[in-house]
Backbone as a ProteinNet text record, in pm:
[ID]
protein_1_A
[PRIMARY]
MTIARSMTADELLVLPKGKDRYELVKGELITLPPAGEEHGEIANNISFLLTAFIRANQLGKTYAAETGFVLARDPDTVRGPDFAFVPNDRIPPGAPSKKFSKLVPALVLEVLSPGDSVIEVEEKIEDWLGFGVDEVWIANPRRKAVTIYATGRDPHTVRSGEVIRGSGILAGFSHPVAELFPG
[TERTIARY]
4913.1	4703.3	4612	4490.2	4360.6	4254.7	4222.3	4143.8	3994.6	3882.9	3751.5	3654.4	3679.4	3528.9	3420.8	3330	3199.7	3121.5	2978.6	2890.8	2861.5	2806	2735.9	2567.6	2480.4	2320.4	2342.1	2396.1	2381.1	2460.3	2584.3	2551.6	2474.4	2462.9	2388.3	2243.8	2159.9	2128.3	2137.5	2245.2	2271.5	2300.3	2299.8	2393.4	2270.4	2353.4	2263.3	2119	2003.8	1877.2	1908.4	1909.6	1886.7	1823.9	1874.5	1763.4	1725.4	1874.2	1860.5	1805	1799.5	1721.7	1833.7	1862.9	1953.6	1885.3	1974.2	1999.4	2111.2	2144.3	2287.4	2296.8	2388.2	2396.2	2524.7	2453.6	2631.6	2766.7	2693.5	2819	2785	2804.7	2784.7	2647.5	2692.8	2624.5	2574.3	2377	2339.9	2283.7	2299.4	2216.8	2077.8	1917.1	1846.9	1736.4	1765.6	1682	1536.2	1479.9	1373.2	1280.8	1141.4	1019	1009.8	910.8	849.8	754.4	658.2	480.8	387.1	440.9	354.7	395.8	500.6	585.5	527.2	489.9	453.1	280.6	231.8	95.2	83.8	119.7	107.9	156.5	191.7	281.9	192	108	40.3	-132.7	-228.3	-266.2	-277.4	-163.8	-151	-151.7	-23.3	-112.8	-193.2	-222.9	-388.1	-478.4	-510.2	-576.1	-452.6	-431.2	-361.5	-354.4	-314.7	-343.7	-515.8	-596.1	-696.6	-759.5	-730.7	-727.3	-701	-486.4	-443.8	-544.3	-560.2	-669.3	-799.3	-913.8	-991.8	-1018.8	-859.8	-893.4	-813.4	-698	-629.2	-549.7	-503.5	-368	-213.2	-197.7	-74.1	-31.9	79.4	114.9	205.6	179.2	172.5	323.7	403.2	519.5	463.5	488.1	561.4	619.3	671.3	763.2	885	1021.6	1134.1	1201.6	1134.5	1132.9	1236.1	1324.9	1511.2	1394.5	1440	1484.6	1600.4	1681.9	1799.2	1800	1823.2	1850.9	1986.7	2094.6	2175.5	2306.7	2359.8	2487.3	2641.6	2736.8	2838.1	2878.1	2862.5	2876.4	2703.4	2627.7	2508	2380.5	2305.4	2257.3	2037.3	2085.8	1930.2	1858.2	1737.5	1662.5	1490.3	1450.3	1395.8	1243.3	1132.8	1080.9	938.6	839.1	790.8	626.2	676.6	551.7	612.3	575.4	576.2	481.9	410.3	350.8	344.9	379.7	437.9	311	271.8	159.5	223	70.8	150.2	230.1	231.5	306.1	455.1	483.3	639	681.4	543.2	612.8	635.4	738.3	698.8	680.2	629.5	618.6	647.1	576.8	703	713.3	702.2	738.7	862	796.8	867.2	1005.5	1100.1	1267.9	1256.8	1333.5	1380.3	1489.9	1524.6	1660.2	1554.7	1664	1634.9	1565.2	1434.1	1339.1	1438.6	1439.7	1473.2	1368.7	1251.7	1075.9	1121.4	1110.1	1006.1	894	885.7	731.6	687.7	581.9	510.3	562.4	493.2	468.5	528.8	663.4	741.1	641.6	598.4	608.7	680.1	781.4	836.6	779.7	819.3	765	803.1	872.1	981.6	937.1	1069.5	1073.2	1208.4	1167.6	1218.3	1354.2	1477	1586.1	1589.2	1493.2	1551.7	1621.3	1702.4	1778.7	1734.5	1735.8	1620.2	1770.6	1880	2005.2	1959.9	1946.6	1895.3	1809.7	1627.4	1527.7	1576.9	1616.4	1614.5	1759.8	1855.7	1852.1	1797.9	1781.5	1633.6	1535.2	1458.9	1379	1483.6	1574.5	1667.7	1690.5	1751.4	1741.3	1537.4	1518.2	1366.9	1347.4	1363.9	1303.8	1376.3	1519.6	1634.6	1647.8	1609.8	1534.6	1475.7	1358.3	1242	1083	1105.1	1014.3	917.7	758.6	672.5	655.9	631	599.8	608.5	702.7	709.2	654.3	578.6	468	546.2	607.4	659.6	549.6	510.9	436.7	546.8	476.5	510.9	422.3	454	410.6	383.4	485.5	465.9	420.3	362.5	290.9	164.3	135.3	34.4	1	152	97.5	183.3	127.4	230.3	292.8	355.9	459.7	454.5	416.6	390.9	498.2	625.6	754.3	682.7	720.1	747	791	877	996.2	911.9	1000	891.6	760.8	752.2	710	756	697.3	732.6	674.6	716.3	646.3	552	384.7	308.1	224.8	257.7	206.2	80.8	6.6	-163.4	-133.1	-243.1	-222.1	-344.7	-355.7	-459.1	-555.8	-729.9	-814.8	-812.4	-673.5	-735.9	-752.3	-774.6	-752	-657.5	-566.4	-487.2	-521.7	-473.8	-568.9	-467.2	-468.5	-386.2	-385.9	-245.6	-240	-220.4	-238.6	-126.7	-293.8	-187.6	-257.4	-349.7	-348.2	-360.3	-542.1	-571.3	-648.9	-767.3	-870	-966.9	-950.9	-793.4	-794.4	-806.3	-839.5	-851.6	-944.5	-836	-897.1	-808.1	-893.7	-882.6	-738	-681.2	-499	-520.7	-628	-633.4	-663.7	-689	-713.9	-610.6	-498.6	-408.8	-319.6	-300.3	-263.1	-310.5	-207.1	-271.9	-349.6	-416.5	-503.8	-566.8
135.1	164.3	220.5	109.3	181.4	272.5	404.2	466.2	442.9	344.6	350.1	488.6	537.5	672.6	599.8	783.4	725.8	731	666.9	710.1	790	891.1	990.4	988.1	1057.8	1007	1058.5	1118.7	1096.3	1041.3	942.1	817.4	731.3	709.8	586.9	666.6	670.8	752.2	708.7	752.5	643.8	481.3	456.5	369.9	213.1	123.8	37	-29	35.6	-94.6	-255.8	-321.5	-422	-535.4	-676.8	-707.4	-647	-604.1	-507.8	-436.3	-345	-253.6	-179.9	-46.2	-20.5	83.4	108.3	193.9	312.4	380.2	455.3	460.4	438.3	468.7	526	687.6	701.7	689.5	697.6	705.1	573.2	418.7	329.5	246.4	208.5	98.7	-15.6	-4.5	-121.7	-219.3	-306.5	-406.3	-495.8	-447.7	-489.6	-589.7	-659.4	-825.8	-708.5	-752.5	-727.5	-813.4	-754.6	-765.4	-901.7	-997.7	-1109.6	-1063.5	-1160.5	-1119.5	-1121.2	-1123.8	-1070.7	-977.1	-915.2	-832	-728.1	-761.1	-656.8	-631.3	-776.5	-703.5	-625	-652.7	-535.9	-402.2	-365	-265.8	-223.1	-296.9	-245.7	-208.7	-286.7	-256.6	-182.6	-118	-20.8	141.9	137.4	229.4	358	135.8	231	240.8	218.7	241.2	445.9	452.5	552.6	651.2	624.8	710.4	756.5	729.6	664.7	818.9	802.9	938.9	1041.7	1029.2	1171.3	1239.5	1208.7	1239.6	1273.3	1196.9	1233.1	1385.4	1397.4	1524.6	1598.2	1585.3	1683.4	1749	1622.3	1658.3	1637.4	1585.9	1598.1	1521.9	1446.6	1347.9	1259.8	1098.9	963.7	917.6	873.1	838.4	672.7	626.7	470.1	394.7	223.8	215.1	259.4	233.1	291.6	369.1	540.9	647.1	718.8	718.3	762.4	883.6	921.7	1033.6	1058.3	1250.4	1201.9	1281	1180.5	1221.9	1320.8	1272.1	1333.7	1397.6	1460.7	1473.8	1429.4	1413	1463	1334.1	1213	1104.6	1091.7	1101.1	1088.2	967	972.3	847.3	846.4	801.7	726	668.4	715.5	527.6	575.2	450.8	393.3	345.7	393.9	340.1	284.8	219.7	164	188.1	314.5	441.7	529.6	640.5	815.1	878.9	934	1071.3	1231.4	1246.7	1445.5	1515.2	1571.6	1689	1833.5	1899.7	2028.1	2117.7	2122.8	2268.7	2206.9	2140.8	2057.4	2014.9	2084.3	2112.5	2214.7	2287.5	2360.9	2372.6	2452.9	2531.4	2458	2367.3	2366.7	2151.6	2175.8	1992.6	1999.5	1762.2	1713.1	1695.9	1672.1	1667.1	1518.9	1545.2	1384.5	1281.9	1412.5	1276.1	1273.1	1228.7	1177.7	1324	1273.3	1351.3	1453.8	1554.7	1653.1	1655.8	1645.3	1639.8	1544.8	1630.1	1540.8	1467.1	1421.1	1292.1	1302.9	1357.4	1361.8	1159.6	1079.4	947.2	906.8	777.6	657.1	497.1	419.1	291.1	248	139.7	-15.1	-108.4	-261.3	-351.5	-478.7	-513	-598.3	-715	-763.9	-851.3	-950.3	-1054.8	-1226.7	-1174.2	-1113.1	-1129.7	-985.5	-878.4	-768.5	-799.6	-756.9	-760	-648.4	-695.6	-560.6	-465.8	-486.2	-320.7	-272.4	-338.3	-245.1	-167.8	-247.8	-146.6	-75.6	-76.9	-11.2	97.6	181.8	259.9	272.3	230.6	296.3	413.1	337.5	447.9	506.2	528.5	655.1	757.3	679.9	768.7	889.4	826	864.5	947	942.9	985	1154.5	1100.6	1187	1288.8	1275.1	1381.5	1447.7	1393.5	1520.5	1427.6	1277.2	1201.6	1220	1209.2	1276.7	1079.7	1007.7	902.2	788.7	651.8	596	445.8	392.3	295.7	124.9	87.8	-75.1	-183.6	-246.2	-296.1	-475.9	-552.4	-668.1	-759.9	-848.3	-968.9	-1080.1	-1119.4	-1235.8	-1174.1	-1070.2	-1107.4	-1055.5	-971.1	-898	-802.8	-740.1	-580.9	-460.6	-345.1	-235.2	-149.2	-106.3	-24.7	60.4	184	361.8	358.7	437.4	493.1	705.7	793.2	905.6	965.6	1055.4	1136	1198	1145.1	1188	1131.6	1080.3	903.1	859.3	721.2	546.6	463.9	383.1	294.3	263.9	259.1	172.2	117.7	-49.8	-119.5	-155.9	-162	-198.9	-342.6	-387	-516.6	-599.4	-736.2	-731	-761.1	-773	-701.8	-539.1	-505.5	-358.5	-265.7	-123.9	-29.6	38.9	12	158.7	316.6	353.5	525.2	621.8	699.3	778.5	913	981	1122.2	1226.9	1348.3	1447.3	1546.8	1496.5	1615.5	1410.6	1315.3	1189.4	1171.6	1247.5	1231.9	1205.2	1147.7	1085.7	869.4	894.1	797	671.8	555.2	411.5	338	195.4	92.8	-24.5	-94.2	-276.2	-352.9	-332.7	-363.5	-516.7	-598.2	-740	-738.3	-647.7	-674.4	-619.5	-538.9	-512.9	-601.2	-737	-871	-978.7	-1029.6	-1142.3	-1262	-1324.8	-1434.1	-1432.2
73.7	113.4	28.4	64.7	-6.7	70.5	43.4	89.8	67.3	138.8	89	34	-51.5	-124.5	-95.4	-25.7	-18.1	-170.4	-170.7	-297	-276.4	-300.3	-297.4	-340.2	-377.6	-352.2	-546.1	-598.5	-706.1	-841.2	-788.4	-862.2	-765.2	-668.4	-631.7	-734.7	-759.2	-902.1	-1034.3	-1084.5	-1225.1	-1197.2	-1095.1	-1102.1	-1233.9	-1306.8	-1373.4	-1310.9	-1360.5	-1323.5	-1316	-1224.7	-1199.9	-1110.4	-1085.7	-955.6	-815.6	-802.7	-665.6	-681.3	-544.8	-439.5	-402.7	-391.2	-323.4	-226.7	-131.4	-26.3	11.5	60	74.6	212.8	258.5	445.3	464.8	455.8	514.7	458.1	286.4	222	139.1	183.1	160.9	76.6	-4.9	-85.8	-22.7	24.6	71.9	5.3	-65.1	-156	-73	-146.6	-123.4	-195.3	-137.6	-267.4	-223.4	-423.7	-379.8	-255.6	-287	-217.3	-289.7	-140.4	-85.4	-171.5	-183.5	-192.5	-72.9	-17.8	103.2	229.6	149.5	227.6	65.9	-38.5	-79.3	-149.1	-70.6	-47.2	25.2	145.9	284.9	273.4	200.9	149.8	92.9	-0.5	-117.7	-13.3	36.1	167.8	218.6	271.7	392.2	288.3	250.2	101.8	27.1	18	-43.2	2.6	169	214.2	265.6	324.6	293.9	224.9	82.9	33.5	-11.8	12.7	-54.3	59.9	165.9	303.7	220.2	241.1	214.8	76	18.4	-168.5	-116.3	-1.9	1.8	31.3	175.4	238.4	164.9	83.4	23.5	113.2	181.2	259.8	177.8	61.1	53.5	-68.3	-58.8	-143.9	-111.8	-154.7	-132.8	-210.3	-181.6	-274	-273.1	-332.1	-360.2	-328.4	-306.4	-244.1	-305.9	-259.3	-286.4	-359.3	-281.9	-384.1	-290.5	-367	-255.6	-193.2	-23.2	-26.5	57.1	58.2	95.1	238.8	289.8	432.3	524.1	433	505.5	385.7	390.1	298.8	429.8	294.7	264.2	481.5	445.8	340.9	303.6	198.3	171.9	238	264.1	354.3	246.9	162.1	106.3	76.6	174.4	291.8	126.9	128.1	-26.8	90.3	198.3	265.2	171.7	149.2	149.2	104.3	229.1	165.5	233.5	150	235.2	198.5	340.2	299.2	371.5	207.4	245.5	210.4	402.5	378.9	236.6	190.5	105.2	216	319.4	389.7	350.5	337.3	260.8	165.6	116	-83.1	-133.2	-147.2	-240	-390.2	-440.7	-550	-682.7	-776.3	-890.1	-935.8	-1012.1	-1068.6	-979.1	-968	-873.8	-936.2	-852	-933.9	-995.1	-1043.9	-1106.7	-1045.6	-912.8	-851.7	-725.5	-645.1	-517.2	-453.5	-338	-304	-170.1	-175	-65.3	70.7	32.7	113.4	214.6	303.9	499.1	501.4	463.7	477	597.6	662.7	811.2	887.9	712.3	735.8	708.2	714.3	663.5	662.6	606	612.5	585.6	618.3	627.8	626.6	618.6	624.3	627.3	744.1	750.1	658.1	620.4	525.3	701.8	591.3	691.8	687	604.9	619	712.6	731.9	857	1032.2	1018.1	1128.9	1255.4	1354.8	1471.4	1460.8	1456.1	1423	1292.4	1188.3	1103.9	1057.7	1170	1164.8	1261.6	1375	1412	1331.4	1268.5	1236.2	1181.6	1034.2	994	1046.6	1160.4	1216	1280.9	1308	1420.5	1259.3	1159.2	1048.9	1031.7	964.5	956.7	1119	1140.5	1287.6	1360.5	1286.3	1286.6	1198.2	1039.5	975.6	977.5	1028.8	1103.7	1088.6	1056	958.6	1135.7	1060.9	1244.5	1307.5	1172.6	1275	1190.5	1178.3	1150.4	1201.2	1131.1	1108.7	1063.4	1183.1	1123.6	1094.7	996.7	947.7	1047.4	1122.7	1123.7	1104.5	950.9	931.7	1005.5	1035.5	1137.2	1310.6	1337.5	1433.2	1403.1	1270.6	1222.7	1305.1	1341	1402.1	1316.2	1343.8	1356.8	1464.7	1492.4	1566.7	1514.7	1569	1560.5	1614.3	1542.7	1664.4	1586.2	1713.7	1692.9	1806.3	1727.5	1855.9	1959.5	2087.7	2165.3	2216.1	2174.3	2259.8	2263.9	2323.5	2368.5	2246.7	2176	2059.1	2066.1	2055.3	1996.4	1972.6	1917.5	1876.2	1879.3	1717.4	1723.8	1628.1	1673.4	1683.5	1623.5	1548.4	1456.5	1554.5	1578.9	1672	1698.8	1724.5	1724	1590.6	1615.4	1540.6	1498.7	1378.8	1339.2	1312	1377.2	1416.7	1359.7	1263.7	1222.8	1384.1	1377.4	1427	1391.3	1457.7	1335.8	1207.3	1166.9	1009.9	967.1	981.1	982.1	1055.3	1186.1	1276.3	1139.5	1206.7	1173.9	1083.8	1012.8	951.4	1060.9	1048.3	1071.9	995.5	1033.1	997.6	1052.9	1067.1	1168.9	1092.3	1194.7	1173.3	1119.2	1135.3	1061.8	946.8	880.4	726.4	655.6	770.2	639.4	588.2	679.7	647.5	495.1	497.3	445.3	534.2	485.7	556.2	681.7
[MASK]
+++++++++++++++++++++++++++++++++++++++++++++++++++++++++++++++++++++++++++++++++++++++++++++++++++++++++++++++++++++++++++++++++++++++++++++++++++++++++++++++++++++++++++++++++++++++

């Protein structure tokens, strides 16, 4: 009889770099293909705008795509959002870790890829909110819309022709949704 062994966050961190990206979900290694051009442009557009707002207001730190966050231990879950924002009050003093982050973001952004299943996206949202993330933004290129998920609130979708607005610590951020998506 063979017993499957869970991978740990430390083992994931030292995997050889290659053409694929990885996440760890309950100890299981998940292989993710590189993001496509449209995905990258949308993630960059939203990340750029949020980072500019966050820096201008000295609200905290922003993290680029694929920064690994440890959401659970034993078995380990490590997710890498397309963008993350961690407010100042959640950042301990000292140098950032060279390992996966244990910080809890206030906001994460995920841009849907053509191969994402509804179940996979729902699991990511549940993982992030269960970890203590305040809001999860899901950008949908096909619908040119962003759906905002937050604990204790119904999801809210902001479509092309509308303005997305930050809440809580991001109050004051706003931008036309149509400008987040190419063409």
